[in-house]
CSV table of C-alpha atoms and ligand atoms in Angstrom, one decimal:
chain,number,residue,atom,x,y,z
A,236,MET,CA,0.6,-21.4,14.5
A,237,ALA,CA,1.9,-18.7,12.2
A,238,ALA,CA,2.8,-21.2,9.5
A,239,VAL,CA,-0.8,-22.6,9.5
A,240,ALA,CA,-2.2,-19.2,9.4
A,241,LEU,CA,-0.1,-18.2,6.5
A,242,LYS,CA,-1.1,-21.2,4.5
A,243,LEU,CA,-4.8,-20.3,5.1
A,244,SER,CA,-4.4,-16.7,4.5
A,245,ALA,CA,-4.7,-16.5,0.7
A,246,PRO,CA,-8.3,-17.5,0.2
A,247,TRP,CA,-9.5,-15.2,2.9
A,248,ARG,CA,-7.6,-12.1,1.8
A,249,CYS,CA,-9.9,-9.1,2.0
A,250,VAL,CA,-11.8,-8.4,-1.2
A,251,GLN,CA,-10.2,-5.4,-2.9
A,252,LEU,CA,-13.0,-3.3,-4.2
A,253,ARG,CA,-12.5,-1.8,-7.5
A,254,ARG,CA,-13.3,1.9,-7.6
A,255,PHE,CA,-16.5,3.0,-9.3
A,256,SER,CA,-16.0,4.2,-12.8
A,257,SER,CA,-18.4,7.1,-13.2
A,258,VAL,CA,-19.6,8.6,-16.5
A,259,PRO,CA,-20.2,12.4,-16.4
A,260,GLY,CA,-23.7,13.2,-17.6
A,261,LEU,CA,-26.3,10.6,-18.5
A,262,LYS,CA,-25.4,8.1,-21.3
A,263,PHE,CA,-27.9,5.4,-22.2
A,264,HIS,CA,-25.5,3.3,-24.3
A,265,THR,CA,-24.7,-0.4,-24.2
A,266,SER,CA,-21.1,-0.2,-25.3
A,267,ALA,CA,-18.6,-2.1,-23.2
A,268,SER,CA,-17.5,-0.2,-20.1
A,269,PRO,CA,-13.8,0.2,-19.3
A,270,LEU,CA,-14.5,-2.0,-16.2
A,271,LEU,CA,-16.3,-5.0,-17.4
A,272,GLY,CA,-18.5,-6.4,-14.7
A,273,ALA,CA,-18.9,-4.5,-11.4
A,274,THR,CA,-18.5,-6.6,-8.3
A,275,VAL,CA,-21.5,-7.7,-6.3
A,276,GLU,CA,-20.5,-5.3,-3.5
A,277,GLN,CA,-20.3,-2.4,-6.0
A,278,PHE,CA,-23.7,-3.3,-7.3
A,279,GLU,CA,-25.1,-3.3,-3.7
A,280,GLN,CA,-23.4,0.0,-3.1
A,281,ALA,CA,-25.0,1.4,-6.3
A,282,LYS,CA,-28.5,0.2,-5.1
A,283,SER,CA,-28.1,2.0,-1.8
A,284,ARG,CA,-26.9,5.2,-3.6
A,285,LEU,CA,-30.0,5.1,-5.8
A,286,SER,CA,-32.2,5.7,-2.7
A,287,SER,CA,-30.1,8.8,-1.9
A,288,LEU,CA,-31.1,10.6,-5.1
A,289,LYS,CA,-32.9,13.8,-4.2
A,290,GLU,CA,-34.6,14.3,-7.5
A,291,ASP,CA,-36.8,12.0,-9.5
A,292,PRO,CA,-34.5,10.9,-12.4
A,293,GLY,CA,-37.4,10.7,-14.8
A,294,ASN,CA,-39.2,7.8,-16.5
A,295,GLU,CA,-36.6,7.1,-19.1
A,296,ALA,CA,-33.8,6.7,-16.5
A,297,LYS,CA,-36.1,4.8,-14.2
A,298,LEU,CA,-37.0,2.3,-16.9
A,299,ARG,CA,-33.3,1.9,-17.8
A,300,ILE,CA,-32.5,1.3,-14.1
A,301,TYR,CA,-35.2,-1.3,-13.8
A,302,ALA,CA,-34.1,-3.1,-17.0
A,303,LEU,CA,-30.5,-3.2,-16.0
A,304,PHE,CA,-31.4,-4.4,-12.5
A,305,LYS,CA,-33.5,-7.3,-13.9
A,306,GLN,CA,-30.8,-8.2,-16.4
A,307,ALA,CA,-28.1,-8.1,-13.7
A,308,THR,CA,-30.0,-10.2,-11.2
A,309,GLN,CA,-32.0,-12.5,-13.5
A,310,GLY,CA,-30.3,-12.5,-16.9
A,311,PRO,CA,-32.1,-11.9,-20.2
A,312,CYS,CA,-35.8,-11.4,-20.2
A,313,ASN,CA,-37.6,-14.7,-20.8
A,314,THR,CA,-40.9,-14.0,-19.1
A,315,PRO,CA,-44.1,-13.9,-21.1
A,316,LYS,CA,-45.0,-10.6,-22.5
A,317,PRO,CA,-47.7,-8.8,-20.4
A,318,GLY,CA,-51.1,-8.2,-22.0
A,319,MET,CA,-51.7,-5.2,-24.2
A,320,LEU,CA,-53.8,-3.5,-21.5
A,321,ASP,CA,-51.2,-4.0,-18.8
A,322,PHE,CA,-49.5,-0.8,-19.9
A,323,VAL,CA,-47.0,-0.3,-17.1
A,324,ASN,CA,-45.7,-3.9,-17.0
A,325,LYS,CA,-45.5,-4.0,-20.8
A,326,VAL,CA,-43.3,-0.9,-20.9
A,327,LYS,CA,-41.1,-2.4,-18.2
A,328,TRP,CA,-40.9,-5.7,-20.0
A,329,ASP,CA,-40.0,-4.0,-23.3
A,330,ALA,CA,-37.2,-2.1,-21.5
A,331,TRP,CA,-35.8,-5.4,-20.0
A,332,ARG,CA,-36.2,-7.3,-23.3
A,333,SER,CA,-34.4,-4.5,-25.2
A,334,LEU,CA,-31.2,-5.5,-23.4
A,335,GLY,CA,-31.1,-8.7,-25.4
A,336,SER,CA,-28.2,-10.9,-24.4
A,337,VAL,CA,-26.2,-8.4,-22.4
A,338,SER,CA,-24.3,-10.4,-19.8
A,339,GLN,CA,-25.2,-10.1,-16.1
A,340,ASP,CA,-21.7,-8.8,-15.4
A,341,GLU,CA,-22.0,-6.1,-18.0
A,342,ALA,CA,-25.5,-5.2,-16.8
A,343,ARG,CA,-24.2,-4.8,-13.3
A,344,GLN,CA,-21.5,-2.5,-14.6
A,345,GLN,CA,-23.9,-0.4,-16.6
A,346,TYR,CA,-26.2,-0.2,-13.6
A,347,CYS,CA,-23.4,1.1,-11.5
A,348,ASP,CA,-22.3,3.6,-14.2
A,349,LEU,CA,-25.8,4.9,-14.6
A,350,ILE,CA,-26.4,5.4,-10.9
A,351,GLY,CA,-22.9,7.0,-10.6
A,352,SER,CA,-23.9,9.4,-13.4
A,353,LEU,CA,-27.2,10.3,-11.8
A,354,VAL,CA,-25.6,11.0,-8.4
A,355,ALA,CA,-22.8,13.0,-10.1
A,356,ALA,CA,-25.4,14.9,-12.2
A,357,GLU,CA,-27.0,16.1,-9.0
A,358,GLY,CA,-23.7,17.6,-8.0
A,359,GLY,CA,-24.4,16.1,-4.6
A,360,SER,CA,-22.9,17.3,-1.4
A,361,SER,CA,-22.1,13.9,-0.2
A,362,ALA,CA,-18.9,11.9,0.0
A,363,GLN,CA,-20.7,9.2,-2.0
A,364,VAL,CA,-20.2,11.4,-5.0
A,365,ALA,CA,-16.6,11.9,-4.1
A,366,ALA,CA,-16.3,8.2,-4.1
A,367,THR,CA,-17.3,8.0,-7.7
A,368,HIS,CA,-14.6,10.5,-8.7
A,369,ALA,CA,-11.5,8.5,-7.7
A,370,GLY,CA,-8.4,10.5,-7.8
A,371,SER,CA,-10.2,13.9,-7.6
A,372,GLY,CA,-8.4,14.7,-4.4
A,373,THR,CA,-11.6,14.4,-2.3
A,374,THR,CA,-12.0,11.8,0.4
A,375,THR,CA,-13.0,8.5,-1.1
A,376,TYR,CA,-14.6,5.6,0.6
A,377,GLU,CA,-15.0,2.1,-0.6
A,378,THR,CA,-16.4,0.2,2.3
A,379,ILE,CA,-18.8,2.8,3.7
A,380,LEU,CA,-21.3,5.3,2.3
A,381,VAL,CA,-21.3,8.8,3.7
A,382,THR,CA,-24.1,11.3,3.0
A,383,THR,CA,-25.0,14.6,4.5
A,384,GLU,CA,-28.6,15.7,4.2
A,385,ASP,CA,-31.0,17.8,6.4
A,386,ASN,CA,-28.2,18.4,8.9
A,387,VAL,CA,-27.6,14.7,9.4
A,388,THR,CA,-24.4,12.9,8.3
A,389,THR,CA,-25.1,9.2,7.8
A,390,ILE,CA,-22.4,6.6,7.7
A,391,THR,CA,-23.6,3.4,6.2
A,392,LEU,CA,-21.5,0.3,6.7
A,393,ASN,CA,-21.5,-1.1,3.2
A,394,ARG,CA,-20.2,-4.7,2.8
A,395,PRO,CA,-23.6,-6.3,2.7
A,396,ALA,CA,-22.3,-9.5,1.2
A,397,LYS,CA,-20.1,-10.0,4.3
A,398,LYS,CA,-22.8,-8.8,6.6
A,399,ASN,CA,-20.8,-5.5,7.0
A,400,ALA,CA,-17.9,-7.2,8.7
A,401,ILE,CA,-15.2,-4.6,9.5
A,402,THR,CA,-11.8,-4.9,7.7
A,403,PRO,CA,-8.8,-2.7,8.5
A,404,GLN,CA,-9.7,-0.5,5.5
A,405,MET,CA,-13.2,-0.1,6.9
A,406,TYR,CA,-11.9,0.8,10.4
A,407,ASN,CA,-9.8,3.5,8.8
A,408,GLU,CA,-12.6,4.8,6.6
A,409,ILE,CA,-15.0,5.0,9.5
A,410,MET,CA,-12.4,7.0,11.5
A,411,ALA,CA,-12.0,9.3,8.5
A,412,ALA,CA,-15.8,9.7,8.2
A,413,LEU,CA,-16.2,10.4,11.9
A,414,ASP,CA,-13.5,13.1,11.5
A,415,GLN,CA,-15.3,14.5,8.5
A,416,ALA,CA,-18.7,14.5,10.4
A,417,ALA,CA,-17.1,16.2,13.5
A,418,ASN,CA,-16.0,19.0,11.3
A,419,ASP,CA,-18.9,19.4,8.8
A,420,ASP,CA,-22.0,21.5,9.3
A,421,SER,CA,-24.2,18.5,10.3
A,422,VAL,CA,-25.9,18.5,13.7
A,423,ILE,CA,-26.1,14.8,14.3
A,424,THR,CA,-24.2,11.7,13.0
A,425,VAL,CA,-25.9,8.4,12.3
A,426,PHE,CA,-24.5,4.9,11.8
A,427,THR,CA,-26.5,2.2,10.0
A,428,GLY,CA,-25.8,-0.9,7.9
A,429,ALA,CA,-26.5,-1.8,4.2
A,430,GLY,CA,-28.5,-4.9,3.6
A,431,ASP,CA,-30.1,-7.2,6.2
A,432,PHE,CA,-27.4,-6.9,8.9
A,433,TYR,CA,-26.3,-3.9,10.9
A,434,CYS,CA,-22.8,-5.4,11.3
A,435,SER,CA,-21.2,-8.8,12.0
A,436,GLY,CA,-18.3,-7.2,13.9
A,437,ASN,CA,-14.6,-7.6,13.2
A,438,ASP,CA,-13.9,-9.4,10.0
A,439,LEU,CA,-12.4,-12.6,11.2
A,440,SER,CA,-10.2,-12.9,8.1
A,441,ASN,CA,-8.2,-10.0,9.7
A,442,PHE,CA,-6.7,-12.8,11.8
A,443,THR,CA,-5.5,-14.8,8.9
A,444,ASN,CA,-3.8,-12.0,7.1
A,445,ILE,CA,-0.5,-12.4,9.0
A,446,PRO,CA,2.1,-9.7,8.3
A,447,GLU,CA,5.8,-10.4,8.0
A,448,GLY,CA,6.5,-10.0,11.7
A,449,GLY,CA,4.1,-12.9,12.5
A,450,VAL,CA,1.2,-13.0,14.9
A,451,GLU,CA,2.9,-10.7,17.4
A,452,ALA,CA,3.1,-8.0,14.7
A,453,MET,CA,-0.5,-8.7,13.7
A,454,ALA,CA,-1.6,-8.3,17.3
A,455,GLN,CA,0.4,-5.0,17.7
A,456,GLN,CA,-1.0,-3.5,14.5
A,457,GLY,CA,-4.6,-4.7,15.3
A,458,GLY,CA,-4.2,-3.2,18.8
A,459,ASP,CA,-3.1,0.2,17.6
A,460,LEU,CA,-5.9,0.3,15.1
A,461,LEU,CA,-8.5,-0.8,17.7
A,462,ARG,CA,-7.3,1.8,20.2
A,463,LYS,CA,-7.6,4.6,17.7
A,464,TYR,CA,-11.0,3.4,16.5
A,465,VAL,CA,-12.6,3.3,19.9
A,466,LYS,CA,-10.9,6.6,20.8
A,467,ALA,CA,-12.7,8.2,17.8
A,468,TYR,CA,-16.1,7.3,19.4
A,469,ILE,CA,-15.1,8.4,22.9
A,470,ASP,CA,-14.0,11.8,21.6
A,471,PHE,CA,-16.7,12.4,19.0
A,472,PRO,CA,-18.1,15.8,19.8
A,473,LYS,CA,-21.6,15.7,18.3
A,474,PRO,CA,-24.7,13.5,19.1
A,475,LEU,CA,-24.1,10.0,17.7
A,476,VAL,CA,-27.0,7.8,16.8
A,477,ALA,CA,-27.1,4.1,15.8
A,478,VAL,CA,-30.0,3.1,13.5
A,479,VAL,CA,-29.7,-0.7,14.0
A,480,ASN,CA,-31.4,-2.1,11.0
A,481,GLY,CA,-30.6,-5.8,11.7
A,482,PRO,CA,-28.4,-8.2,13.7
A,483,ALA,CA,-25.3,-6.6,15.3
A,484,VAL,CA,-22.3,-8.6,16.5
A,485,GLY,CA,-19.0,-7.9,18.3
A,486,ILE,CA,-17.5,-4.5,18.2
A,487,SER,CA,-20.6,-3.0,16.5
A,488,VAL,CA,-22.4,-3.9,19.7
A,489,THR,CA,-19.8,-2.9,22.2
A,490,VAL,CA,-19.3,0.6,20.9
A,491,LEU,CA,-23.1,1.2,21.2
A,492,GLY,CA,-22.3,2.1,24.9
A,493,LEU,CA,-20.6,5.1,23.5
A,494,PHE,CA,-23.5,6.3,21.4
A,495,ASP,CA,-26.1,8.8,22.5
A,496,LEU,CA,-29.1,7.2,21.1
A,497,VAL,CA,-29.7,3.6,19.8
A,498,TYR,CA,-32.8,3.0,17.7
A,499,ALA,CA,-33.4,-0.6,16.6
A,500,THR,CA,-35.8,-2.6,14.4
A,501,ASP,CA,-37.5,-5.4,16.2
A,502,GLN,CA,-35.5,-7.7,13.9
A,503,ALA,CA,-32.2,-6.6,15.4
A,504,SER,CA,-30.2,-8.7,17.9
A,505,PHE,CA,-27.1,-7.9,19.9
A,506,HIS,CA,-24.4,-10.5,20.3
A,507,THR,CA,-20.9,-10.3,21.8
A,508,PRO,CA,-19.4,-13.8,21.4
A,509,PHE,CA,-16.0,-13.0,22.9
A,510,SER,CA,-15.3,-16.0,25.0
A,511,GLN,CA,-16.6,-18.3,22.2
A,512,LEU,CA,-13.9,-16.7,20.1
A,513,GLY,CA,-11.2,-16.9,22.7
A,514,GLN,CA,-11.2,-13.1,22.9
A,515,SER,CA,-12.3,-10.5,25.5
A,516,ALA,CA,-14.4,-7.3,25.7
A,517,GLU,CA,-13.6,-4.1,23.8
A,518,GLY,CA,-15.2,-0.9,22.8
A,519,CYS,CA,-15.2,0.1,26.5
A,520,SER,CA,-18.0,-2.4,27.1
A,521,SER,CA,-16.2,-3.9,30.1
A,522,TYR,CA,-17.1,-0.5,31.7
A,523,THR,CA,-20.2,0.8,29.9
A,524,PHE,CA,-22.2,-2.5,29.8
A,525,PRO,CA,-22.2,-3.1,33.6
A,526,LYS,CA,-22.9,0.6,34.1
A,527,ILE,CA,-25.8,0.6,31.6
A,528,MET,CA,-27.4,-2.8,32.4
A,529,GLY,CA,-26.0,-3.8,35.7
A,530,PRO,CA,-23.2,-6.5,36.2
A,531,ALA,CA,-25.6,-9.5,36.2
A,532,LYS,CA,-26.9,-8.8,32.7
A,533,ALA,CA,-23.6,-7.5,31.4
A,534,ASN,CA,-21.8,-10.7,32.5
A,535,GLU,CA,-24.3,-12.9,30.7
A,536,MET,CA,-23.5,-11.0,27.5
A,537,LEU,CA,-19.7,-10.4,27.8
A,538,LEU,CA,-18.7,-13.6,29.5
A,539,PHE,CA,-21.3,-16.1,28.4
A,540,ASN,CA,-22.1,-14.9,24.8
A,541,LYS,CA,-25.8,-14.3,25.5
A,542,LYS,CA,-27.5,-12.9,22.4
A,543,LEU,CA,-30.1,-10.2,23.2
A,544,SER,CA,-33.2,-9.6,21.2
A,545,ALA,CA,-34.0,-5.9,20.4
A,546,VAL,CA,-36.7,-5.9,23.1
A,547,GLN,CA,-34.3,-7.3,25.8
A,548,ALA,CA,-31.6,-4.9,24.8
A,549,CYS,CA,-34.1,-2.1,25.2
A,550,GLU,CA,-35.3,-3.4,28.6
A,551,PHE,CA,-31.6,-3.5,29.7
A,552,GLY,CA,-31.0,0.1,28.6
A,553,LEU,CA,-28.6,-0.6,25.7
A,554,VAL,CA,-31.2,0.4,23.2
A,555,THR,CA,-33.2,3.6,23.4
A,556,GLU,CA,-36.3,2.4,21.6
A,557,VAL,CA,-37.5,-0.5,19.4
A,558,PHE,CA,-39.7,0.0,16.3
A,559,PRO,CA,-41.7,-2.5,14.2
A,560,ASP,CA,-39.6,-3.4,11.2
A,561,SER,CA,-42.3,-2.3,8.8
A,562,SER,CA,-42.2,1.3,10.0
A,563,PHE,CA,-38.7,1.4,11.4
A,564,GLN,CA,-37.0,3.5,8.7
A,565,SER,CA,-39.8,6.1,8.3
A,566,GLU,CA,-40.4,6.6,12.0
A,567,VAL,CA,-36.7,6.8,12.9
A,568,TRP,CA,-35.7,9.2,10.1
A,569,THR,CA,-38.7,11.5,10.7
A,570,ARG,CA,-37.6,11.8,14.3
A,571,LEU,CA,-33.9,12.3,13.4
A,572,LYS,CA,-34.7,15.0,10.9
A,573,ALA,CA,-36.6,16.8,13.6
A,574,TYR,CA,-33.8,16.4,16.1
A,575,ALA,CA,-31.3,17.8,13.6
A,576,LYS,CA,-33.2,21.1,13.6
A,577,LEU,CA,-32.3,21.7,17.2
A,578,PRO,CA,-29.6,24.3,18.0
A,579,PRO,CA,-26.4,22.6,17.1
A,580,ASN,CA,-24.1,24.2,19.6
A,581,SER,CA,-26.5,23.5,22.5
A,582,LEU,CA,-26.6,19.8,21.5
A,583,SER,CA,-22.9,19.5,21.1
A,584,PHE,CA,-22.0,21.2,24.3
A,585,SER,CA,-24.6,19.2,26.3
A,586,LYS,CA,-23.2,15.9,24.8
A,587,GLN,CA,-19.7,16.9,25.7
A,588,LEU,CA,-20.7,17.8,29.3
A,589,ILE,CA,-22.3,14.4,29.7
A,590,ARG,CA,-19.3,12.6,28.2
A,591,SER,CA,-16.7,14.7,30.1
A,592,VAL,CA,-17.6,13.0,33.4
A,593,ASP,CA,-16.4,9.6,32.1
A,594,LYS,CA,-13.9,10.5,29.4
A,595,PRO,CA,-10.6,9.9,31.2
A,596,ARG,CA,-11.9,6.6,32.5
A,597,LEU,CA,-13.1,5.5,29.1
A,598,HIS,CA,-9.7,6.1,27.6
A,599,ALA,CA,-8.1,4.1,30.4
A,600,VAL,CA,-10.6,1.3,29.9
A,601,ASN,CA,-9.9,1.3,26.1
A,602,ASP,CA,-6.2,1.0,26.8
A,603,ALA,CA,-6.6,-1.9,29.2
A,604,GLU,CA,-9.0,-3.7,26.9
A,605,VAL,CA,-6.6,-3.4,23.9
A,606,GLU,CA,-3.7,-4.7,25.9
A,607,ARG,CA,-5.7,-7.8,26.9
A,608,LEU,CA,-6.8,-8.3,23.4
A,609,LYS,CA,-3.3,-8.1,22.0
A,610,GLU,CA,-2.5,-11.1,24.3
A,611,ARG,CA,-5.7,-12.9,23.3
A,612,TRP,CA,-5.0,-12.5,19.6
A,613,THR,CA,-1.8,-14.5,20.0
A,614,SER,CA,-3.4,-17.2,22.1
A,615,ASP,CA,-4.2,-20.7,21.0
A,616,GLU,CA,-7.8,-20.2,22.2
A,617,CYS,CA,-8.4,-17.4,19.8
A,618,PHE,CA,-6.5,-19.1,16.9
A,619,ASN,CA,-8.5,-22.3,17.3
A,620,ALA,CA,-11.8,-20.5,17.4
A,621,VAL,CA,-11.1,-18.4,14.3
A,622,MET,CA,-10.0,-21.5,12.4
A,623,SER,CA,-13.2,-23.3,13.5
A,624,PHE,CA,-15.3,-20.5,12.0
A,625,PHE,CA,-13.7,-20.7,8.6
A,626,GLN,CA,-13.5,-24.5,8.6
A,627,ALA,CA,-17.2,-24.6,9.4
A,628,LYS,CA,-17.8,-22.3,6.5
A,629,ALA,CA,-15.6,-24.3,4.2
A,630,LYS,CA,-17.7,-27.5,5.0
A,631,LEU,CA,-21.0,-25.8,4.0
B,722,COA,N1,-15.8,-12.0,9.5
B,722,COA,C1,-15.6,-12.5,8.2
B,722,COA,N2,-16.5,-12.9,7.4
B,722,COA,C2,-17.8,-12.8,7.8
B,722,COA,C3,-18.1,-12.3,9.1
B,722,COA,C4,-17.1,-11.9,9.9
B,722,COA,N3,-17.3,-11.4,11.1
B,722,COA,N4,-19.5,-12.3,9.2
B,722,COA,C5,-20.0,-12.8,8.1
B,722,COA,N5,-19.0,-13.1,7.3
B,722,COA,C6,-19.1,-13.7,5.9
B,722,COA,C7,-19.3,-15.2,5.9
B,722,COA,O1,-18.1,-15.9,6.0
B,722,COA,C8,-20.0,-15.3,4.5
B,722,COA,O2,-19.0,-15.2,3.5
B,722,COA,P1,-19.1,-16.2,2.2
B,722,COA,O3,-20.4,-15.7,1.6
B,722,COA,O4,-17.9,-15.8,1.5
B,722,COA,O5,-19.1,-17.6,2.8
B,722,COA,C9,-20.8,-14.0,4.4
B,722,COA,O6,-20.2,-13.1,5.3
B,722,COA,C10,-22.3,-14.2,4.8
B,722,COA,O7,-22.3,-14.8,6.1
B,722,COA,P2,-23.1,-16.1,6.5
B,722,COA,O8,-22.4,-16.7,7.6
B,722,COA,O9,-23.2,-17.0,5.3
B,722,COA,O10,-24.5,-15.5,6.9
B,722,COA,P3,-25.4,-16.1,8.1
B,722,COA,O11,-26.7,-15.2,8.0
B,722,COA,O12,-25.6,-17.5,8.0
B,722,COA,O13,-24.6,-15.7,9.4
B,722,COA,C11,-23.4,-14.4,11.0
B,722,COA,C12,-24.3,-14.4,9.7
B,722,COA,C13,-22.9,-13.0,11.2
B,722,COA,C14,-24.2,-14.9,12.2
B,722,COA,C15,-22.2,-15.4,10.8
B,722,COA,O14,-21.6,-15.1,9.6
B,722,COA,C16,-21.2,-15.2,11.9
B,722,COA,O15,-21.3,-15.8,13.0
B,722,COA,N6,-20.1,-14.5,11.6
B,722,COA,C17,-19.1,-14.3,12.6
B,722,COA,C18,-19.5,-13.2,13.6
B,722,COA,C19,-18.4,-12.9,14.6
B,722,COA,O16,-18.0,-13.8,15.3
B,722,COA,N7,-17.9,-11.7,14.6
B,722,COA,C20,-16.8,-11.3,15.4
B,722,COA,C21,-17.3,-11.0,16.8
B,722,COA,S1,-15.9,-10.6,17.8
């Protein structure tokens, strides 16, 4: 088993994200950047960071962003020139056209540099900015975005090309961000996903990166990481909110039982395909799910892989409220900003009182679930299921 896994491991190794290269101040130049061609993930990250700008960057910058975006995604401008009276589109067309034959890779890099510069120029308070200054001594994140604004710390899972699947690096970064949020001045902490998914759960390539000690060592390391990860949610002292912007799978669903509020778009779904993958429940769901929705419904999800729609998840008590996708973001964030104005100590103490009743039990459940999973991860059932996933992908 280990030998086969090792043979398969190389193509599935986690993508190592290159750090952003940021340019202090705004520079609208087209010279080659030190990092030629940002990755698609860095590009997606830059797109998300654009929406976090507090100030309007001005028309010149906006035009440049537009042009670089078009060049990066569609290549050189070959569309017909808009008519003379179509002023806005003509200006946009001119900006795109002015990039000439700049390659899509180079345009992606310039786009990332420009947005990095704009964020840095705001001197922002967020860890996103820290991430652009690699080596500055501040916490840096590569797989998540962390912002703090209006008393809300938002942790955005940010591997949209992989549907925000969670790698070991991402587990560690989320724990660091939770620690940061627990100690910053924010009142509530929010999780959400970049792109069309909330999260596709554990990155299945974690199972094909076999360390020297073989699958037993992989299971031991994975178990230690999982135990710490779930513990971070159990012990988190402030109100924790999930803004579920799309489908959610695996551990991103199970830990929802440890959140204080779960808001979902009507496009979200909730799926825990553990037995399908030869695995077993985690995130304390073997305790929280039957408690929240009753054993009959919980068993359908945890044993028989039933996927819930957002409306069903709400009916069963896993989700607090479902919103139409078209108004999801505006309605949810308006509400969260209002909640974040409530007295912070009162909120935190009340949350801790509610949690304290179950806390020892949750830790015990976490330990038991991790022990079972360590056994599952070395089983043929799990190995075969993970290989089937990647073989099916390879055939597409
Ligand atoms: N682990 C590793 N890679 C994953 C992943 C996961 N959990 N979820 C998605 N990906 C990758 C896919 O392999 C694909 O990579 P590629 O572009 O290099 O081929 C990319 O993300 C996009 O996913 P894709 O499957 O093409 O999108 P989709 O919309 O057709 O399906 C999912 C999305 C999430 C339903 C499907 O990818 C899936 O079933 N993933 C596994 C989920 C899972 O079992 N999680 C663990 C639960 S314990």
